[in-house]
mmCIF file of C-alpha atoms in Angstrom:
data_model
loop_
_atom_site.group_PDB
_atom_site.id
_atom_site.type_symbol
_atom_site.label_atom_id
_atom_site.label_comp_id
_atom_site.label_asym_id
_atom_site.label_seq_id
_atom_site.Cartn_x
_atom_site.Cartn_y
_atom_site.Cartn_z
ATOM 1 C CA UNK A 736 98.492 -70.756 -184.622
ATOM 2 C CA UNK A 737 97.007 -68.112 -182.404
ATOM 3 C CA UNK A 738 98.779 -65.145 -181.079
ATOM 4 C CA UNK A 739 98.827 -65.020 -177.492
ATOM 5 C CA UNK A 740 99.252 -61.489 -176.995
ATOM 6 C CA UNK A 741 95.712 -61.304 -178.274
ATOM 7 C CA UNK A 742 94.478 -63.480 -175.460
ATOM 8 C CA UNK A 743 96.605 -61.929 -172.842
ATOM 9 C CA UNK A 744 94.921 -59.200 -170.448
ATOM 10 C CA UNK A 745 97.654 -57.889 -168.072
ATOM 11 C CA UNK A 746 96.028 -56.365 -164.675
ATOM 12 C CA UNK A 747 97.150 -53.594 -163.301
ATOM 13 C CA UNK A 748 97.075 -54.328 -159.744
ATOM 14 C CA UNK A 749 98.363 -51.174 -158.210
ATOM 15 C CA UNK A 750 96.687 -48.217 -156.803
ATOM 16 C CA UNK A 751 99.717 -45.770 -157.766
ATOM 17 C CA UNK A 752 100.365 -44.343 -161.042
ATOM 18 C CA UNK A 753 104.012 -43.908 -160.923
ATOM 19 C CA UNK A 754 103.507 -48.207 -160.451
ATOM 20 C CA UNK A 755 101.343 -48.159 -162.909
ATOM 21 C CA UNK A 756 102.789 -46.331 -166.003
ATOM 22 C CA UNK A 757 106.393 -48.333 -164.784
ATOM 23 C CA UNK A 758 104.685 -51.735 -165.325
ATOM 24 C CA UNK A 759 103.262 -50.417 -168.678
ATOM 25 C CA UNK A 760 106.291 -49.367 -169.476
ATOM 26 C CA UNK A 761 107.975 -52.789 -168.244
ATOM 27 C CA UNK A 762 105.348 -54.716 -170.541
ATOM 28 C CA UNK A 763 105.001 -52.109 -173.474
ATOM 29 C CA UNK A 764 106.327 -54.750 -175.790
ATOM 30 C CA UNK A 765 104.957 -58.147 -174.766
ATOM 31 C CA UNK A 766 101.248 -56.886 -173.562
ATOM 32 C CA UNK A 767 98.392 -55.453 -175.624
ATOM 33 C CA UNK A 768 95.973 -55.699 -173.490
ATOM 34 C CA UNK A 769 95.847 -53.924 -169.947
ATOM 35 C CA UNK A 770 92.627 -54.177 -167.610
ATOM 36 C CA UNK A 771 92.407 -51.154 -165.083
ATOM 37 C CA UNK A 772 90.001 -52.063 -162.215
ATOM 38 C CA UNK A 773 88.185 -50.003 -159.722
ATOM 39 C CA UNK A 774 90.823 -49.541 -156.963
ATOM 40 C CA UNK A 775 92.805 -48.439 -159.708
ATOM 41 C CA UNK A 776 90.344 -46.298 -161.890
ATOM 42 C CA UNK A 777 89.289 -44.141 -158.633
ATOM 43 C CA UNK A 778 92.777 -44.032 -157.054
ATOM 44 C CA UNK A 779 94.094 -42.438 -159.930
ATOM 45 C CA UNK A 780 91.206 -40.600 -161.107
ATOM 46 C CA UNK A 781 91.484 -42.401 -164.490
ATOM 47 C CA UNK A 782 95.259 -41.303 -165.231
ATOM 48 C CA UNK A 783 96.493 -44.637 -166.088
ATOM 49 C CA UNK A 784 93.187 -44.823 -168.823
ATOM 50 C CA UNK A 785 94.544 -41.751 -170.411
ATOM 51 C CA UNK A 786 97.856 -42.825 -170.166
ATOM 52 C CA UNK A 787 97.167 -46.575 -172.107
ATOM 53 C CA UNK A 788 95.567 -44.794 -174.919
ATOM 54 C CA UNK A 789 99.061 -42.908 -175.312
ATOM 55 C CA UNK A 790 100.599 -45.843 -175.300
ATOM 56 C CA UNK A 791 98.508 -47.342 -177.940
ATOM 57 C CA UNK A 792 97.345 -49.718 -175.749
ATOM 58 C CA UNK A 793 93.680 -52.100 -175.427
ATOM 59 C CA UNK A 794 92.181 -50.568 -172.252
ATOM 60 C CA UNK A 795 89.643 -53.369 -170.520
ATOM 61 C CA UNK A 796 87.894 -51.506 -167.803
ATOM 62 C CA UNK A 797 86.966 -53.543 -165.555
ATOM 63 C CA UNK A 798 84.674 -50.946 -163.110
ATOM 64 C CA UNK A 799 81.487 -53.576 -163.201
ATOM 65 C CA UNK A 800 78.830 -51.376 -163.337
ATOM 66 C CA UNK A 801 75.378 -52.560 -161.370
ATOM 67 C CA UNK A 802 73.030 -50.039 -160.634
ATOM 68 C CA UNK A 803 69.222 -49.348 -162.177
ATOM 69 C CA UNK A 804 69.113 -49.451 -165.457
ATOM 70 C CA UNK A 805 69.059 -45.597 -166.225
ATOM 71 C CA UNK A 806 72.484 -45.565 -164.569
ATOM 72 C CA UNK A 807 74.236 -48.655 -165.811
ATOM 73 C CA UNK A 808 73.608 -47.261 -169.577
ATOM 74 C CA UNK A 809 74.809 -43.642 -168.491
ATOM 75 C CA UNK A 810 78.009 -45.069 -167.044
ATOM 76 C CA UNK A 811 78.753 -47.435 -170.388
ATOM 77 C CA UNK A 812 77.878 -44.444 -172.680
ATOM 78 C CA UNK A 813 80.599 -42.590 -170.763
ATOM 79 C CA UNK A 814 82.577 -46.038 -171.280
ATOM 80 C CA UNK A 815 82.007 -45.666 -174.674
ATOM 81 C CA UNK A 816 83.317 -42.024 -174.759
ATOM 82 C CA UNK A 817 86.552 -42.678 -173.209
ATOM 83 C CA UNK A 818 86.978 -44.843 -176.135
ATOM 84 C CA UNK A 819 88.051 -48.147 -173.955
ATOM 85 C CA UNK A 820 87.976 -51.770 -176.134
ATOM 86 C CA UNK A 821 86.594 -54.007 -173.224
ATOM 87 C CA UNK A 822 83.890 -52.943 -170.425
ATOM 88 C CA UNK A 823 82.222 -55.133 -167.623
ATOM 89 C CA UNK A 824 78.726 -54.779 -166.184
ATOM 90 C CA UNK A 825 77.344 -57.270 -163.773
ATOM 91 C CA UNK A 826 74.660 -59.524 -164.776
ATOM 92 C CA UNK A 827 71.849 -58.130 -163.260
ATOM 93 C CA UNK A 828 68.275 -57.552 -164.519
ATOM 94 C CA UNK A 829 67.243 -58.087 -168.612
ATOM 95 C CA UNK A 830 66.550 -54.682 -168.813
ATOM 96 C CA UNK A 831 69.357 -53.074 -167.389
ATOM 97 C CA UNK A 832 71.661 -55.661 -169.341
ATOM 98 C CA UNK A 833 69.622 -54.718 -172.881
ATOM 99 C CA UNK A 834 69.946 -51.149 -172.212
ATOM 100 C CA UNK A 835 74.091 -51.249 -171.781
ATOM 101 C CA UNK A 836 74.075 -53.691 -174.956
ATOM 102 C CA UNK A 837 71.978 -50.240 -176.931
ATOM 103 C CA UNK A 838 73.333 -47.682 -175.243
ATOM 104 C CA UNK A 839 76.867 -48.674 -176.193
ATOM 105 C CA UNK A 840 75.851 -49.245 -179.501
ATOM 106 C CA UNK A 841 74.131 -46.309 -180.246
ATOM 107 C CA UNK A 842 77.125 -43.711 -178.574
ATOM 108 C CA UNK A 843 79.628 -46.039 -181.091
ATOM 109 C CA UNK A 844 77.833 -45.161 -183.864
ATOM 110 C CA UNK A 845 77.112 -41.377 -182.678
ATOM 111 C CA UNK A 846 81.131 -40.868 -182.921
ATOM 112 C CA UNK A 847 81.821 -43.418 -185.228
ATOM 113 C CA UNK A 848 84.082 -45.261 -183.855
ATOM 114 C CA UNK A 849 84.155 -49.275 -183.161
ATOM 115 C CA UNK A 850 81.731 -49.726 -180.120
ATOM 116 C CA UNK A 851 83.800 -51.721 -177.413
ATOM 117 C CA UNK A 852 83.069 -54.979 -176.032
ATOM 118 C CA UNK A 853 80.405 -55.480 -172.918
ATOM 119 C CA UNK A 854 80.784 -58.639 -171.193
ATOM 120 C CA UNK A 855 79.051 -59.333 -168.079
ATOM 121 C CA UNK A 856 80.127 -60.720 -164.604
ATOM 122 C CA UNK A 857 78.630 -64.392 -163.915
ATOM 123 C CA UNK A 858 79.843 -65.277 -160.808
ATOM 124 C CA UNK A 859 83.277 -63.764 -158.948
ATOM 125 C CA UNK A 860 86.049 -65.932 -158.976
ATOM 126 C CA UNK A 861 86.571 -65.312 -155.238
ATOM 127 C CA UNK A 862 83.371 -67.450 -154.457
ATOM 128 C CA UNK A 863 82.818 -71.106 -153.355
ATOM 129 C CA UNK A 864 79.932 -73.397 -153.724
ATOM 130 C CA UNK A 865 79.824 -72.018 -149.333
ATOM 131 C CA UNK A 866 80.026 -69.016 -150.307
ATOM 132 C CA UNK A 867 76.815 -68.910 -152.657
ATOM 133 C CA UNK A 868 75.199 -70.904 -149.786
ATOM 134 C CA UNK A 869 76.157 -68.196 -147.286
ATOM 135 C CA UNK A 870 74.371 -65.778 -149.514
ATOM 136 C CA UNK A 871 71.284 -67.451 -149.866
ATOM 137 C CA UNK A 872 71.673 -68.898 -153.224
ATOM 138 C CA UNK A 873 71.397 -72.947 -153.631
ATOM 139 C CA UNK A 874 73.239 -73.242 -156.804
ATOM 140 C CA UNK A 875 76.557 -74.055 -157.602
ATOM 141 C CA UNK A 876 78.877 -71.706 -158.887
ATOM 142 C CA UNK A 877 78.722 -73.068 -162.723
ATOM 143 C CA UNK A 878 75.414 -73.513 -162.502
ATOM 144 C CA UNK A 879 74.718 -70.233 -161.355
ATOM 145 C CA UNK A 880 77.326 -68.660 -164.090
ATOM 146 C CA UNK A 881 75.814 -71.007 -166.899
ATOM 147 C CA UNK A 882 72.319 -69.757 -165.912
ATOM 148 C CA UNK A 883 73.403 -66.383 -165.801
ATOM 149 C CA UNK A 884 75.752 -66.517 -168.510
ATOM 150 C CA UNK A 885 72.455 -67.467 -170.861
ATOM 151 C CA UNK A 886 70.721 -64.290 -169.384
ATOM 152 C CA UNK A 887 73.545 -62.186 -170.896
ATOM 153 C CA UNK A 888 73.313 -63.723 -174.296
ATOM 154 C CA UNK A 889 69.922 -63.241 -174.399
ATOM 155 C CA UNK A 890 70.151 -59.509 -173.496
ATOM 156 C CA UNK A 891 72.496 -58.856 -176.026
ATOM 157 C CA UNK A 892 75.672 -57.966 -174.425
ATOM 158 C CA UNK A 893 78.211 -59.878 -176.258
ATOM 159 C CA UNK A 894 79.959 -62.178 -173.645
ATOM 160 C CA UNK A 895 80.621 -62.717 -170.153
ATOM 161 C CA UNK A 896 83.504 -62.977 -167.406
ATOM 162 C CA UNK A 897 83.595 -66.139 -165.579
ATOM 163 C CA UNK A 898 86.226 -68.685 -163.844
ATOM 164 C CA UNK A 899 88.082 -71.110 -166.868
ATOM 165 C CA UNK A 900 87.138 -73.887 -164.806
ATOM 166 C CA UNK A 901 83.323 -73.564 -166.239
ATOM 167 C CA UNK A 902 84.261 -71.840 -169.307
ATOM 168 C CA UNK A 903 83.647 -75.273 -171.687
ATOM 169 C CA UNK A 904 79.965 -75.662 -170.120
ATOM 170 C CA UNK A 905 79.286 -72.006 -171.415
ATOM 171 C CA UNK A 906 80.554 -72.276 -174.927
ATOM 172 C CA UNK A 907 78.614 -75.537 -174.963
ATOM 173 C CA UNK A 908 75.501 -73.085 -173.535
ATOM 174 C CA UNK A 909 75.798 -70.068 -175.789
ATOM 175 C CA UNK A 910 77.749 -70.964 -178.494
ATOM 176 C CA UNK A 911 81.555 -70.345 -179.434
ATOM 177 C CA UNK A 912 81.147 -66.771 -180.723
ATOM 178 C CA UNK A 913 79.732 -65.439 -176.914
ATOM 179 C CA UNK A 914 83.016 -64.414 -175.730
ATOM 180 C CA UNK A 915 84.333 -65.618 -172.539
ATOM 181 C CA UNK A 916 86.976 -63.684 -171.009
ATOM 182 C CA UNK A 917 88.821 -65.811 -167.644
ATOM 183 C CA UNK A 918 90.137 -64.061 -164.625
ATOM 184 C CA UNK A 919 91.651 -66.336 -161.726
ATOM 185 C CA UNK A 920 94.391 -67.424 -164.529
ATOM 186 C CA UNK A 921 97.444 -68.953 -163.017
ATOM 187 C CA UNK A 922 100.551 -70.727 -164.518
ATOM 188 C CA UNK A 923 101.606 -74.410 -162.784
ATOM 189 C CA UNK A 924 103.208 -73.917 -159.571
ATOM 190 C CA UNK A 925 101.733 -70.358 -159.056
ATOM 191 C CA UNK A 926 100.355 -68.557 -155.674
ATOM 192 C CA UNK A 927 96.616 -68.410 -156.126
ATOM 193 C CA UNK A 928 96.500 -65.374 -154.170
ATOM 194 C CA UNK A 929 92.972 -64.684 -152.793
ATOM 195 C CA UNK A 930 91.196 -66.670 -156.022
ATOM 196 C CA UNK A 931 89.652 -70.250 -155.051
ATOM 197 C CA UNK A 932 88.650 -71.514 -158.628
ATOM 198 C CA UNK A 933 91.953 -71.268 -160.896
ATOM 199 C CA UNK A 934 93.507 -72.654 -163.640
ATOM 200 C CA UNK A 935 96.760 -72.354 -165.910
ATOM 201 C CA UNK A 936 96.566 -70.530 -169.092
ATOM 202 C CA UNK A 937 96.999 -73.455 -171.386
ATOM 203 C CA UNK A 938 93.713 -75.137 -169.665
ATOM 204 C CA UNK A 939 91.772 -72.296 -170.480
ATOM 205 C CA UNK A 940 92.422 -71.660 -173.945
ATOM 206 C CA UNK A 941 91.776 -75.424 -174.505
ATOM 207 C CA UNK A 942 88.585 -74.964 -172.718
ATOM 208 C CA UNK A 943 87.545 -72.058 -174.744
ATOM 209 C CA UNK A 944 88.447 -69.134 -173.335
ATOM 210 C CA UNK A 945 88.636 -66.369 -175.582
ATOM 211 C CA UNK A 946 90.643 -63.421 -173.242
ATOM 212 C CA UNK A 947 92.635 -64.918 -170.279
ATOM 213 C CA UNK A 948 93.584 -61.845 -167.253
ATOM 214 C CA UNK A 949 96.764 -61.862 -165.748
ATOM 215 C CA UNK A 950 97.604 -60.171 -162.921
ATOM 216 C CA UNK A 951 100.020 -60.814 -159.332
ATOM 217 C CA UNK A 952 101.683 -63.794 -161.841
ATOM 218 C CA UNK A 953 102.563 -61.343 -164.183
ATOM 219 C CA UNK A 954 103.106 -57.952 -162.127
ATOM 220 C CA UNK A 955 104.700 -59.356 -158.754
ATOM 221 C CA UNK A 956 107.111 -61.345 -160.582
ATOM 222 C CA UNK A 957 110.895 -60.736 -160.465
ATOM 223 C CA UNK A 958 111.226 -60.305 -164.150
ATOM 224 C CA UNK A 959 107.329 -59.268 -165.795
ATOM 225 C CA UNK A 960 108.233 -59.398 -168.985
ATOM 226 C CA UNK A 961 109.809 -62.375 -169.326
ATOM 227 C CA UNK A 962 106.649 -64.184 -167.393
ATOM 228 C CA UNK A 963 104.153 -62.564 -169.868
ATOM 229 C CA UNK A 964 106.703 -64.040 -172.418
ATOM 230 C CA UNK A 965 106.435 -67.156 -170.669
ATOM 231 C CA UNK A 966 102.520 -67.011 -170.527
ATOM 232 C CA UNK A 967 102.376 -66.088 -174.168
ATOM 233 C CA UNK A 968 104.486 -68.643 -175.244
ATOM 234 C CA UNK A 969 102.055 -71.294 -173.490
ATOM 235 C CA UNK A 970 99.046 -69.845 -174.628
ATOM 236 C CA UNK A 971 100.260 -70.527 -177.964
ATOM 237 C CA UNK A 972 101.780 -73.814 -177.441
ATOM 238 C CA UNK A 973 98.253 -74.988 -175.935
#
């Protein structure tokens, strides 16, 4: 059986760090994994970064770097300094993506540590099918993350964030070992918040998913520990 705490990312969905560290605190023993985004990262000037790796903790920072090339694989080498297990970049251009992929590898082995994961964003789980439309784009939203998704892999970066309700039609595209990690995760009878393609955490795992995020279900509940329990527990059960 697989251990659900090593599937579980808990996000950190407040901008204070008083909130912050309390919720770590709250979670210290049923969470690994925490993912600090960018309204957190720059609110708090990185505190709650410094403050996981205290703790012990798996720090997923989820900043999405897209920028030139030069500057995407400045920003991961810093990444890579601050010694974080999990990074996003967007999937952008091939060369931009194979520079991250080297430029992380090279400043792991520089300080000899374990170089983190780089996974790249396919499509946001905030968009639609209308959405992509709006934008220009005529694909749907798993085409476009399959089709991007298959960029990543063949840049090198070793997975790729996308919505669970595609995630089987990627490991079918790339192969089970590209890791998929699932934001938009909600268990049955949960608010889906501002996310329009959602599923429950057993659903993902059986699709696939290798890393499912967690974060209002988890944070904004009355008792977060005992719903990461609860999430756990039915990651493992699936």
């Amino acid at each position: 059986m697989i251990n659900g705490k090593d599937k579980l990312i808990v996000a950190i969905d407040t901008n204070e760090f008083d909130k912050a560290k309390e919720l770590i605190d709250t979670l210290e023993n049923e969470v690994d994994i925490f993912k600090v985004g960018l309204e957190q990262y720059v609110s708090t000037r990185g505190k709650t970064v410094d403050y996981l790796k205290e703790k012990g903790k798996k720090i997923f920072l989820d900043l999405k770097f897209h920028d030139i090339p030069n500057t995407m694989q400045s920003a991961v080498r810093a990444a890579v300094r601050d010694n974080v297990w999990l990074m996003t970049i967007h999937v952008s251009d091939m060369e931009g993506m194979r520079q991250c992929a080297l430029a992380a590898k090279e400043e792991a082995e520089k300080l000899n540590i374990e170089k983190p994961i780089i996974v790249g964003v396919t499509v946001l789980t905030s968009l639609s099918n209308k959405d992509l439309q709006d934008i220009g784009c005529n694909m749907t939203t798993e085409e476009l993350a399959i089709k991007r998704a298959k960029l990543a892999k063949e840049a090198g970066i070793d997975g790729i964030v996308c919505s669970a309700q595609e995630v089987d039609k990627i490991v079918e595209a790339c192969g089970k070992d590209f890791i998929t990690v699932c934001p938009g995760v909600r268990p049955s009878g949960a608010d889906k918040g501002d996310q329009k393609r959602v599923v429950t955490p057993a659903d993902a795992i059986n699709k696939g998913a290798h890393y499912l995020v967690v974060g209002r279900p988890i944070t904004k509940a009355e008792n977060p520990a005992q719903s990461a329990k609860n999430i756990v527990n039915e990651i493992e059960n699936a």
